[in-house]
Amino acid sequence: MATKEKLLKTQVGFFVFISLLMLGTMIVYFGRLGDGFKKYYPITATFANASGLIKGADVLMAGAKVGVVATRPALLSEMNGVKVDLQIYENVRIPQGSQFVIGRSGLLGDRYVDILVKEDGGWKQPSIAPGSSVSGSQAGGLDDLTQQMKVMVDQVQEKMQKINTTILSEENLTKIAKTITNLNATSQNFADASKRIGDVITDAQGAIKTGQKTMTTVDQTAQELKSTISDVHGLVTRTKNGEGVIGALLTDRTMAQNLRALILNLKEHGILWYKNTAPGAR
């Protein structure tokens, strides 16, 4: 009985040991502890600002983990940025021309280094040699956006202060009020002038109509005068040709003498005692 109980305990212990061994292996393989068993090659990345980036942070490329941050950011000797040592997996090839960007895993997440490969033929470029130094940048996050918004707000406040002190000063407001008053007066004068121009145009239209009527009357008078002159000219022509009484008197001498004698007889004797005397009688 004791032997069976001891055998059962041994089997349970062995099963627990195997389970713990498998669990530990999975933790080491899939966790950060597994990175200690991988082989790497170094790359140094320089950044203008690597705030928030810590040792042991992930290095990603196309969303896959390809290494870790080996050291904390250290100032450059030129004091113009920081450098960060990266450990890249030995079997990973990083194309030349790739961008090293410090990103953030979420709004409040940890910082990491993201390797961005160029889209057009970037994967076909030669690999970055181990031990190389590359320049990196920092992706805009919530902190950067907040800082930019703060700068923009400060600039807007500064501009508004300048507007308040210059454009909206008491002197300028007085000038603006005077300008508006002058504009109102000018508008009223323009309206009055427009009204007077309308009256002048109306009078001019009446004058034009009167002139048209006058020209029509003058034209009719000219036509009548032309007709009268034509009639007189015709009368003179007929008289010269001996037509009519006047023409006959002018061209026929005998008739002219008879008419003269008739007039003398009438003057001498009257109509009732008319006597025909010779021409030349008293």
Coordinates of C-alpha atoms in Angstrom, one line a residue:
M1 CA 0.0 0.0 0.0
A2 CA 2.9 2.3 0.9
T3 CA 4.6 1.4 -2.4
K4 CA 1.6 2.4 -4.5
E5 CA 1.2 5.7 -2.6
K6 CA 4.8 6.5 -3.1
L7 CA 4.6 5.7 -6.8
L8 CA 1.6 7.9 -7.2
K9 CA 3.3 10.8 -5.5
T10 CA 6.3 10.3 -7.7
Q11 CA 4.2 10.4 -10.8
V12 CA 2.4 13.6 -9.7
G13 CA 5.7 15.2 -8.9
F14 CA 7.1 14.3 -12.2
F15 CA 4.0 15.7 -14.0
V16 CA 4.2 18.9 -12.0
F17 CA 7.9 19.2 -12.8
I18 CA 7.3 18.7 -16.5
S19 CA 4.5 21.3 -16.5
L20 CA 6.6 23.9 -14.7
L21 CA 9.5 23.2 -17.1
M22 CA 7.2 23.8 -20.1
L23 CA 5.7 26.9 -18.6
G24 CA 9.2 28.3 -17.8
T25 CA 10.3 27.5 -21.4
M26 CA 7.3 29.3 -22.9
I27 CA 7.9 32.3 -20.6
V28 CA 11.6 32.5 -21.5
Y29 CA 10.9 32.0 -25.2
F30 CA 8.0 34.4 -25.6
G31 CA 8.9 36.9 -22.9
R32 CA 11.8 39.4 -22.7
L33 CA 14.0 36.8 -21.0
G34 CA 14.2 35.1 -24.3
D35 CA 16.1 38.0 -25.8
G36 CA 19.1 37.1 -23.6
F37 CA 19.6 33.9 -25.6
K38 CA 19.5 35.6 -29.1
K39 CA 22.4 36.8 -31.0
Y40 CA 22.6 40.5 -32.1
Y41 CA 24.6 43.0 -34.0
P42 CA 24.8 46.7 -32.8
I43 CA 23.5 49.8 -34.5
T44 CA 23.8 53.3 -33.0
A45 CA 20.9 55.7 -33.6
T46 CA 21.1 59.5 -32.8
F47 CA 18.1 61.5 -32.0
A48 CA 17.4 65.2 -31.3
N49 CA 15.1 64.1 -28.5
A50 CA 14.7 60.6 -27.1
S51 CA 12.6 61.6 -24.1
G52 CA 10.7 58.6 -22.6
L53 CA 12.8 55.9 -24.3
I54 CA 14.2 53.4 -21.8
K55 CA 16.7 50.5 -21.9
G56 CA 15.0 47.3 -22.9
A57 CA 12.4 49.0 -25.1
D58 CA 11.4 47.2 -28.3
V59 CA 12.8 47.9 -31.8
L60 CA 10.1 47.2 -34.4
M61 CA 10.2 47.0 -38.1
A62 CA 6.9 46.7 -40.1
G63 CA 5.2 45.9 -36.8
A64 CA 7.5 42.9 -35.9
K65 CA 10.0 43.0 -33.1
V66 CA 13.6 42.9 -34.5
G67 CA 15.6 44.0 -31.5
V68 CA 15.8 45.9 -28.2
V69 CA 17.2 49.2 -26.9
A70 CA 20.5 48.3 -25.3
T71 CA 21.3 51.5 -23.4
R72 CA 19.6 54.6 -22.1
P73 CA 19.9 57.7 -24.2
A74 CA 23.3 59.4 -23.7
L75 CA 24.3 63.0 -24.7
L76 CA 26.5 63.4 -27.7
S77 CA 29.9 65.1 -27.3
E78 CA 28.7 68.0 -29.5
M79 CA 25.7 68.5 -27.1
N80 CA 23.4 68.5 -30.1
G81 CA 21.4 65.4 -29.4
V82 CA 21.5 61.9 -27.8
K83 CA 22.7 58.5 -29.0
V84 CA 21.0 55.2 -28.3
D85 CA 22.6 51.8 -28.8
L86 CA 20.3 49.3 -30.5
Q87 CA 20.7 45.5 -30.6
I88 CA 19.3 44.0 -33.8
Y89 CA 18.6 40.3 -34.2
E90 CA 21.4 38.7 -36.1
N91 CA 19.0 37.2 -38.8
V92 CA 17.3 40.6 -39.5
R93 CA 18.4 42.7 -42.4
I94 CA 17.6 46.5 -42.3
P95 CA 17.6 48.2 -45.7
Q96 CA 19.7 51.3 -46.1
G97 CA 17.6 54.5 -46.2
S98 CA 15.2 53.3 -43.6
Q99 CA 14.0 55.8 -41.0
F100 CA 14.4 55.2 -37.3
V101 CA 11.5 56.9 -35.4
I102 CA 10.7 57.0 -31.7
G103 CA 7.0 56.0 -31.4
R104 CA 4.5 55.5 -28.7
S105 CA 2.4 52.4 -28.1
G106 CA -0.9 54.2 -27.4
L107 CA -1.6 57.6 -25.9
L108 CA 0.0 56.7 -22.5
G109 CA 2.1 53.7 -23.6
D110 CA 5.9 53.1 -23.6
R111 CA 8.2 54.5 -26.1
Y112 CA 9.8 52.2 -28.8
V113 CA 12.0 52.6 -31.8
D114 CA 10.1 52.0 -35.1
I115 CA 12.1 51.3 -38.3
L116 CA 10.2 52.5 -41.4
V117 CA 11.3 51.1 -44.7
K118 CA 10.7 53.1 -47.9
E119 CA 7.8 51.9 -49.9
D120 CA 9.2 52.1 -53.4
G121 CA 11.9 49.5 -53.6
G122 CA 13.1 50.1 -50.1
W123 CA 13.4 46.4 -49.2
K124 CA 15.7 45.9 -52.2
Q125 CA 18.3 48.3 -50.9
P126 CA 21.6 47.0 -49.4
S127 CA 21.6 46.2 -45.7
I128 CA 22.9 48.6 -43.0
A129 CA 26.2 47.2 -41.8
P130 CA 26.6 46.2 -38.2
G131 CA 28.1 48.9 -36.0
S132 CA 26.7 51.7 -38.3
S133 CA 25.4 55.0 -37.0
V134 CA 22.1 56.3 -38.3
S135 CA 20.0 59.4 -37.7
G136 CA 16.6 59.1 -36.2
S137 CA 13.6 61.3 -35.4
Q138 CA 10.7 61.4 -33.1
A139 CA 7.1 60.8 -34.2
G140 CA 4.6 63.4 -33.1
G141 CA 2.6 62.2 -30.1
L142 CA 0.2 63.6 -27.6
D143 CA 3.0 65.5 -25.8
D144 CA 4.3 67.1 -29.0
L145 CA 0.7 68.0 -30.0
T146 CA 0.1 69.5 -26.6
Q147 CA 3.3 71.5 -26.9
Q148 CA 2.5 72.7 -30.4
M149 CA -1.0 73.7 -29.3
K150 CA 0.5 75.6 -26.3
V151 CA 2.8 77.5 -28.7
M152 CA 0.0 78.3 -31.0
V153 CA -2.2 79.5 -28.2
D154 CA 0.6 81.8 -27.0
Q155 CA 1.1 83.2 -30.5
V156 CA -2.7 83.8 -30.8
Q157 CA -2.7 85.6 -27.4
E158 CA 0.3 87.7 -28.4
K159 CA -1.4 88.7 -31.7
M160 CA -4.7 89.5 -29.9
Q161 CA -2.7 91.6 -27.4
K162 CA -1.1 93.5 -30.3
I163 CA -4.5 94.0 -31.8
N164 CA -5.9 95.4 -28.6
T165 CA -3.0 97.7 -28.1
T166 CA -2.7 99.0 -31.7
I167 CA -5.9 98.6 -33.8
L168 CA -8.4 98.8 -30.9
S169 CA -6.7 101.7 -29.1
E170 CA -8.9 104.7 -28.2
E171 CA -7.2 106.9 -30.9
N172 CA -7.8 104.3 -33.6
L173 CA -11.4 103.8 -32.5
T174 CA -12.0 107.5 -32.7
K175 CA -10.5 107.6 -36.2
I176 CA -12.7 104.6 -37.2
A177 CA -15.8 106.4 -35.8
K178 CA -14.9 109.6 -37.8
T179 CA -14.3 107.5 -40.9
I180 CA -17.7 105.9 -40.6
T181 CA -19.3 109.3 -40.1
N182 CA -17.6 110.7 -43.2
L183 CA -18.7 107.6 -45.1
N184 CA -22.3 108.3 -44.1
A185 CA -22.0 111.9 -45.1
T186 CA -20.4 111.0 -48.4
S187 CA -23.2 108.5 -49.1
Q188 CA -25.9 111.1 -48.3
N189 CA -24.1 113.6 -50.7
F190 CA -23.9 111.0 -53.3
A191 CA -27.6 110.2 -53.0
D192 CA -28.4 113.9 -53.3
A193 CA -26.2 114.3 -56.3
S194 CA -27.7 111.2 -57.9
K195 CA -31.2 112.8 -57.4
R196 CA -30.0 116.1 -59.0
I197 CA -28.5 114.2 -61.8
G198 CA -31.9 112.5 -62.3
D199 CA -33.6 115.9 -62.5
V200 CA -31.0 117.2 -65.0
I201 CA -31.5 114.1 -67.1
T202 CA -35.3 114.6 -67.0
D203 CA -34.9 118.3 -68.1
A204 CA -32.5 117.2 -70.8
Q205 CA -34.9 114.7 -72.1
G206 CA -37.7 117.4 -72.2
A207 CA -35.3 119.8 -74.0
I208 CA -34.5 117.1 -76.5
K209 CA -38.1 116.4 -77.1
T210 CA -38.8 120.2 -77.5
G211 CA -35.8 120.4 -79.9
Q212 CA -37.2 117.5 -81.9
K213 CA -40.6 119.3 -82.2
T214 CA -38.8 122.6 -83.2
M215 CA -36.8 120.8 -85.8
T216 CA -39.9 119.2 -87.1
T217 CA -41.6 122.7 -87.3
V218 CA -38.5 124.2 -89.0
D219 CA -38.5 121.3 -91.4
Q220 CA -42.1 121.9 -92.3
T221 CA -41.5 125.7 -92.7
A222 CA -38.5 125.0 -94.9
Q223 CA -40.7 122.7 -97.0
E224 CA -43.4 125.4 -97.3
L225 CA -40.8 128.1 -98.2
K226 CA -39.3 125.8 -100.7
S227 CA -42.8 125.3 -102.3
T228 CA -43.5 129.0 -102.2
I229 CA -40.2 129.8 -103.9
S230 CA -40.9 127.1 -106.5
D231 CA -44.4 128.7 -107.2
V232 CA -42.9 132.2 -107.5
H233 CA -40.2 130.9 -109.8
G234 CA -42.9 129.2 -111.9
L235 CA -44.9 132.5 -112.0
V236 CA -41.9 134.5 -113.0
T237 CA -41.1 132.0 -115.7
R238 CA -44.6 132.1 -117.1
T239 CA -44.7 135.9 -116.9
K240 CA -41.5 136.0 -118.9
N241 CA -43.0 133.6 -121.5
G242 CA -46.0 135.9 -121.8
E243 CA -48.5 133.7 -120.0
G244 CA -51.3 135.2 -118.0
V245 CA -52.4 138.9 -117.8
I246 CA -49.1 140.2 -116.4
G247 CA -47.2 138.3 -119.0
A248 CA -49.4 139.6 -121.8
L249 CA -49.0 143.2 -120.6
L250 CA -45.3 142.8 -120.4
T251 CA -44.9 141.2 -123.9
D252 CA -47.9 142.7 -125.9
R253 CA -47.4 146.5 -126.3
T254 CA -50.8 147.1 -127.9
M255 CA -52.6 145.6 -125.0
A256 CA -50.5 147.6 -122.6
Q257 CA -51.5 150.8 -124.4
N258 CA -55.2 149.8 -124.4
L259 CA -55.1 149.1 -120.7
R260 CA -53.5 152.5 -120.2
A261 CA -56.2 154.2 -122.2
L262 CA -58.9 152.4 -120.4
I263 CA -57.5 153.5 -117.0
L264 CA -57.2 157.1 -118.3
N265 CA -60.8 157.1 -119.6
L266 CA -62.2 155.7 -116.4
K267 CA -60.3 158.4 -114.4
E268 CA -61.6 161.1 -116.8
H269 CA -65.2 160.2 -117.3
G270 CA -66.1 157.4 -114.7
I271 CA -68.0 154.3 -115.4
L272 CA -71.4 155.9 -116.1
W273 CA -70.2 158.5 -118.6
Y274 CA -67.4 156.5 -120.0
K275 CA -66.1 157.8 -123.3
N276 CA -63.5 156.2 -125.4
T277 CA -60.9 158.8 -126.3
A278 CA -57.7 158.4 -128.1
P279 CA -54.6 157.5 -126.1
G280 CA -52.8 160.5 -125.0
A281 CA -56.0 162.6 -124.3
R282 CA -56.0 164.7 -121.2

